[in-house]
Short mmCIF file of C-alpha atoms in Angstrom, two decimals:
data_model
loop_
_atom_site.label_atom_id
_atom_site.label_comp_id
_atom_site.label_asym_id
_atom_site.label_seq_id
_atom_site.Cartn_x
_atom_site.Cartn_y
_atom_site.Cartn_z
CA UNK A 277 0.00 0.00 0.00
CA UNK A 278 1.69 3.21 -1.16
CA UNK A 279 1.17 6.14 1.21
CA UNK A 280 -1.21 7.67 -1.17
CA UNK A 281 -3.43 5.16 -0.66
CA UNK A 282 -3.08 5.03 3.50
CA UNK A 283 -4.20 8.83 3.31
CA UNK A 284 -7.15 7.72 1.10
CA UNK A 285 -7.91 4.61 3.44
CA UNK A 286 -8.18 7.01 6.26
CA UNK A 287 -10.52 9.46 4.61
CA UNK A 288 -12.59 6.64 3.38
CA UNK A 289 -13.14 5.29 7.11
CA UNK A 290 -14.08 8.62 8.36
CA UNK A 291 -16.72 8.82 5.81
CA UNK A 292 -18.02 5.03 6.43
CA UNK A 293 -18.26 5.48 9.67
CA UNK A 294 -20.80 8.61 9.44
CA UNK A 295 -22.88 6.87 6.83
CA UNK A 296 -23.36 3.96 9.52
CA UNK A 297 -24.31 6.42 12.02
CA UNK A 298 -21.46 7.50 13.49
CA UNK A 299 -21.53 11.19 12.78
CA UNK A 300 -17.98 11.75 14.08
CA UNK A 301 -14.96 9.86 15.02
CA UNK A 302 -12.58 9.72 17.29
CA UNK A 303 -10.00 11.81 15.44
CA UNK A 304 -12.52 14.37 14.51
CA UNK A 305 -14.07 14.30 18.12
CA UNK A 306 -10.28 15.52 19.35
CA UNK A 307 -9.93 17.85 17.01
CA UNK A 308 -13.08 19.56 17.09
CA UNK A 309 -13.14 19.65 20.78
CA UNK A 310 -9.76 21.75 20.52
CA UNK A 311 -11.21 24.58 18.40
CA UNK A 312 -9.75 27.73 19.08
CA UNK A 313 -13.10 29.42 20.07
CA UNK A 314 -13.19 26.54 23.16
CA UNK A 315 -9.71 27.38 24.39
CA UNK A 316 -9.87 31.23 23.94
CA UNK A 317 -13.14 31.01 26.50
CA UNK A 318 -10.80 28.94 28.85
CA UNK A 319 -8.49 31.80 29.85
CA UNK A 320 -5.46 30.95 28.15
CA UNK A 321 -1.67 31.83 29.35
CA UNK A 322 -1.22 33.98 26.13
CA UNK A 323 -2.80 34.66 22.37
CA UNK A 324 -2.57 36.23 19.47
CA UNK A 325 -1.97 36.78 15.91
CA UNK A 326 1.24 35.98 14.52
CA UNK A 327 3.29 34.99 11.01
CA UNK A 328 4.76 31.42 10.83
CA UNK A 329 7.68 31.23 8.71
CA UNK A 330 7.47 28.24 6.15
CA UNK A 331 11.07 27.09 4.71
CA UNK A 332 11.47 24.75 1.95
CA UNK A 333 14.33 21.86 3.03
CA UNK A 334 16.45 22.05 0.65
CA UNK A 335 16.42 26.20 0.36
CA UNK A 336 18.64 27.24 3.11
CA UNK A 337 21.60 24.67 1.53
CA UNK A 338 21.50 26.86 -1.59
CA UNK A 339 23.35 29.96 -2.52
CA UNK A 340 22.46 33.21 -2.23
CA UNK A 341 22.42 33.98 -5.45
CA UNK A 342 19.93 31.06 -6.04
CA UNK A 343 18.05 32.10 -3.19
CA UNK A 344 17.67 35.38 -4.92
CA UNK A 345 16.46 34.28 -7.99
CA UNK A 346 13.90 31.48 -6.19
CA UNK A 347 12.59 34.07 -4.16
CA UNK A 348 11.67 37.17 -7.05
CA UNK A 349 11.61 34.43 -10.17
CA UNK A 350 10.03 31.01 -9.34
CA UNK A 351 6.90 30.33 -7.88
CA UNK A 352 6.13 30.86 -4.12
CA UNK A 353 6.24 27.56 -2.80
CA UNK A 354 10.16 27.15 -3.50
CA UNK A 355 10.80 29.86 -1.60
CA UNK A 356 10.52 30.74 2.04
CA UNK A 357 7.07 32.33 2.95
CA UNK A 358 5.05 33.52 6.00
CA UNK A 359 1.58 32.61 6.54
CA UNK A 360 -0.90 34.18 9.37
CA UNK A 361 -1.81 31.91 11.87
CA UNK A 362 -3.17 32.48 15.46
CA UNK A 363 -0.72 30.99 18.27
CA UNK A 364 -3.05 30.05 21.46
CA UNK A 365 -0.87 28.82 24.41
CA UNK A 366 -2.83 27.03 26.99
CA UNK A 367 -2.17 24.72 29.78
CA UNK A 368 0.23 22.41 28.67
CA UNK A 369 0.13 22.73 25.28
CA UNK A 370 1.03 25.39 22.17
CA UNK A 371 -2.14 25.51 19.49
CA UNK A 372 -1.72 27.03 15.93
CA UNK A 373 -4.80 27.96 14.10
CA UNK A 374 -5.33 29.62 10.82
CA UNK A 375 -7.44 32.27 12.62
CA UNK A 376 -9.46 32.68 15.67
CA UNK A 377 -12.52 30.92 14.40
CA UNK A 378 -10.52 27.92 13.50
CA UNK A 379 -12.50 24.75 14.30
CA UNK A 380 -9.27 22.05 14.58
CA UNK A 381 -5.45 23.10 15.33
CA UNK A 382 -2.76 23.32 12.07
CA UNK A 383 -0.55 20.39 13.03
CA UNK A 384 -0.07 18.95 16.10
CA UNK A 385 -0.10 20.35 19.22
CA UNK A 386 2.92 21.62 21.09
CA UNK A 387 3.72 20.15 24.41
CA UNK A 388 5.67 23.32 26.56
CA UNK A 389 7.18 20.89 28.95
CA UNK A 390 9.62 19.71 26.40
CA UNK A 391 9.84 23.30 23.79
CA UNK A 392 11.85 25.95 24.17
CA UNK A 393 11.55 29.64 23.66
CA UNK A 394 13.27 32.34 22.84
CA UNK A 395 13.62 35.48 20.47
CA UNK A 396 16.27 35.83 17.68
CA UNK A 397 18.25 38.52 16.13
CA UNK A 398 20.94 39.50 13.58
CA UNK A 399 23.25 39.60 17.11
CA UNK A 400 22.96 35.95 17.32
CA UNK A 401 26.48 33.66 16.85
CA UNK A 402 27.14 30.25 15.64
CA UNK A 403 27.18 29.11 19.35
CA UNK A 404 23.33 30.30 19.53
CA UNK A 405 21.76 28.32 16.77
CA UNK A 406 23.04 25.32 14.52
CA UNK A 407 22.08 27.05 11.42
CA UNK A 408 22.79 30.33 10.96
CA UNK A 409 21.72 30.25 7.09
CA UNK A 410 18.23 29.83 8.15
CA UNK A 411 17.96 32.34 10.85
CA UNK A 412 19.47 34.68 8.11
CA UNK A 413 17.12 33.81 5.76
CA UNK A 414 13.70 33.79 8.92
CA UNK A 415 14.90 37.53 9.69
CA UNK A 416 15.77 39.16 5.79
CA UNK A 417 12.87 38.32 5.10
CA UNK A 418 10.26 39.86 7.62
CA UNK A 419 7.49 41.31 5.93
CA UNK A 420 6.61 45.42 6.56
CA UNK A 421 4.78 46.10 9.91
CA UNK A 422 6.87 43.39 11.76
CA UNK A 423 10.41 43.85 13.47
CA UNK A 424 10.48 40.74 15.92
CA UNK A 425 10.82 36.89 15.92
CA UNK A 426 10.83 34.34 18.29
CA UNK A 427 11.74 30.86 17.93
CA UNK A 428 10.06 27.90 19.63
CA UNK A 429 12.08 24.69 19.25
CA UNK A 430 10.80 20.74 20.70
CA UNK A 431 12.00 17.73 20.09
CA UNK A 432 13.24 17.26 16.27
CA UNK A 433 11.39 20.53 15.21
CA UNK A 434 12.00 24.50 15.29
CA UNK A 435 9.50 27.06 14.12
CA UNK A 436 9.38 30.63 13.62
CA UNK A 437 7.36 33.11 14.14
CA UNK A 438 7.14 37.05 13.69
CA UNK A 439 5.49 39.47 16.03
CA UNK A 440 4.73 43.00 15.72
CA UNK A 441 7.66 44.20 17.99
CA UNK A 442 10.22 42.79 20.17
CA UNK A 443 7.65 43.57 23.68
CA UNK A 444 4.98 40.96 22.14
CA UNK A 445 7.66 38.56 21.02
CA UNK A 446 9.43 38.75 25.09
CA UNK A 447 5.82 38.34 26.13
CA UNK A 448 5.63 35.28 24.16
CA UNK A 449 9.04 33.90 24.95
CA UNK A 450 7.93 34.66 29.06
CA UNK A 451 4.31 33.02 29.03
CA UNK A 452 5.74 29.55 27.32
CA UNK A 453 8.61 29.38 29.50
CA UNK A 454 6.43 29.73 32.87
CA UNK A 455 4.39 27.21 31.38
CA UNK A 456 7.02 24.79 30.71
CA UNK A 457 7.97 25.63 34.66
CA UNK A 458 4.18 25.11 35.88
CA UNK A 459 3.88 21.89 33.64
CA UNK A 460 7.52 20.08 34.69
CA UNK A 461 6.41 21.30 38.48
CA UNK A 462 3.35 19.60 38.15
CA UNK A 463 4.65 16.53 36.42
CA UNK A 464 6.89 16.10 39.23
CA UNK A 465 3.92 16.39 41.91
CA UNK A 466 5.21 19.42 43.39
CA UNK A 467 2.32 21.37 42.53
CA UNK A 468 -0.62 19.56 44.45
CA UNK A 469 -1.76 22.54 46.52
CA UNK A 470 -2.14 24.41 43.46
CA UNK A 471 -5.40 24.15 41.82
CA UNK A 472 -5.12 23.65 38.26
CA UNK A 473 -8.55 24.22 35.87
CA UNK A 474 -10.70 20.91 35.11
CA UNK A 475 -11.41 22.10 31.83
CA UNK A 476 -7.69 22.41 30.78
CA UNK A 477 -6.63 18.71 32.03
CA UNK A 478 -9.50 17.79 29.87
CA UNK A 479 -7.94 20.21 26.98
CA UNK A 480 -4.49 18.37 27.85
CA UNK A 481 -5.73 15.21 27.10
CA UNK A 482 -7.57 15.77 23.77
CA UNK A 483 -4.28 17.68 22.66
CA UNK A 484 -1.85 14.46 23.62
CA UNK A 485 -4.73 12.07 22.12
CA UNK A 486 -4.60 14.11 19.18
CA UNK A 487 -0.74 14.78 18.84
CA UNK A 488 -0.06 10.82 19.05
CA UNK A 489 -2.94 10.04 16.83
CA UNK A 490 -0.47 11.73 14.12
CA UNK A 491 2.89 10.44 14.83
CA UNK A 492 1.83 7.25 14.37
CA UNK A 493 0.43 7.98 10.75
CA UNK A 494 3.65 10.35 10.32
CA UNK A 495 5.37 7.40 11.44
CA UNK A 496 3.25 4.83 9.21
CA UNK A 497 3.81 7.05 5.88
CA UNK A 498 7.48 7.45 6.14
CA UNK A 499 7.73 2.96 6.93
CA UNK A 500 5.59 3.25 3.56
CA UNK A 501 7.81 5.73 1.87
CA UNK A 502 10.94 3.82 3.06
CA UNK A 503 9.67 0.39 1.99
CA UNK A 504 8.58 2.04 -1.29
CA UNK A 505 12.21 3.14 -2.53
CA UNK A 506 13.94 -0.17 -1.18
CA UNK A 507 11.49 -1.91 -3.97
CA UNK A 508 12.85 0.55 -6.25
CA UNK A 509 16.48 0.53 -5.15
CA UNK A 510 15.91 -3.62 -5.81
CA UNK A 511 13.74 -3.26 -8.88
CA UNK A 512 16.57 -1.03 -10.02
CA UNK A 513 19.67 -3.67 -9.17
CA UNK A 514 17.47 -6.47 -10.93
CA UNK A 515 17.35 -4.80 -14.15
CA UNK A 516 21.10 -3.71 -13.39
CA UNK A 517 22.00 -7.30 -13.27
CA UNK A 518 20.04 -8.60 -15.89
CA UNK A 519 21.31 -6.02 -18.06
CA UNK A 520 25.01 -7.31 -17.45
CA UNK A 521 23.51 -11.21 -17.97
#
């Protein structure tokens, strides 16, 4: 099964499922139960409107000069680009939404106990970052109206995003590192005489339902990706050999 067909498979569930009665599942149940409008009305730490910067893999191994011409003569999806979303940072998790009305998150949601935060500039050295290139390429690149980024980095993954000015970017970096504190104290049970909100636990356990629910398909398309190209590495050496024969 190709990984074409997995995404398909999964689709075609959801919709057999709601034609025998089952008007949502599971997956859409966690999702839909995480809509921005729910966690806004549940007093989150911090939110707002921000850019997320969007950098194709291979772009920040190219040179400038190829940068240049990708970014002002190809078309905008080989290039870097920012796109609006609105950042939501509640109990122990990060949500991105395309706006404040969004019904599900964009991606999976963040878990603060093991992200870290932080706000970049041109001052920052080698020893700050392991790629400089990109951090170049996140700041030239800030649209009008915005003069400050911060960076929010978890396990295998850093993201980007620009804020008005540097104030709403510290106030960003601040409210997600006191709730990695608050989340690693509690974890620990050192917080038990400190009441924490019903309604969040219940928003921290859709958002880890929902964050595992797509590693393992993450994890399930690249076993089907991988297994696809060693069938075509071995179709290849086949021919290969029977091309010598």
């Amino acid at each position: 099964m190709s990984s074409g067909e997995l995404r398909q498979r999964n689709v075609s569930a959801g919709t057999g499922n709601r034609a025998a009665g089952h008007p949502m599942t599971m997956a859409n149940y966690e999702e839909s139960h995480l809509s921005a409008r729910a966690l806004l009305a549940a007093s989150p730490a911090h939110s707002s409107d921000v850019l997320k910067m969007h950098v194709p893999v291979l772009y920040t191994f190219l040179p400038a000069s190829v940068q240049w011409m990708l970014s002002r003569c190809c078309p905008r999806g080989w290039s870097p680009q920012w796109k609006r979303r609105h950042l939501i940072a509640l109990g122990e998790y990060l949500y991105r939404f395309k706006d404040e009305g969004g019904s599900t998150p964009k991606g999976s949601p963040i878990p603060v106990a093991t992200a870290d935060a932080r706000i970049i500039s041109t001052d920052d050295g080698p020893g700050e970052f392991s790629d400089i290139g990109e951090i170049n390429v996140v700041l030239n690149l800030l649209p009008a109206g915005y003069s400050a980024v911060f960076v929010v980095s978890s396990i295998g993954k850093t993201q980007y995003f620009a804020v008005e000015n540097r104030e709403e970017a510290m106030l960003w970096v601040n409210s997600l590192r006191q709730m990695r504190q608050d989340a690693i104290t509690r974890n620990m049970g050192h917080s038990k005489d400190i009441p924490y909100p019903a309604e969040w636990k219940s928003f921290d356990a859709s958002a880890k339902r929902l964050k595992d629910q797509k590693t393992r398909i993450k994890n399930k398309l690249e076993a089907i990706n991988k297994k696809e190209q060693e069938m075509q590495s071995l179709g290849g050496a086949s021919a290969g050999l029977g091309y010598l024969s």
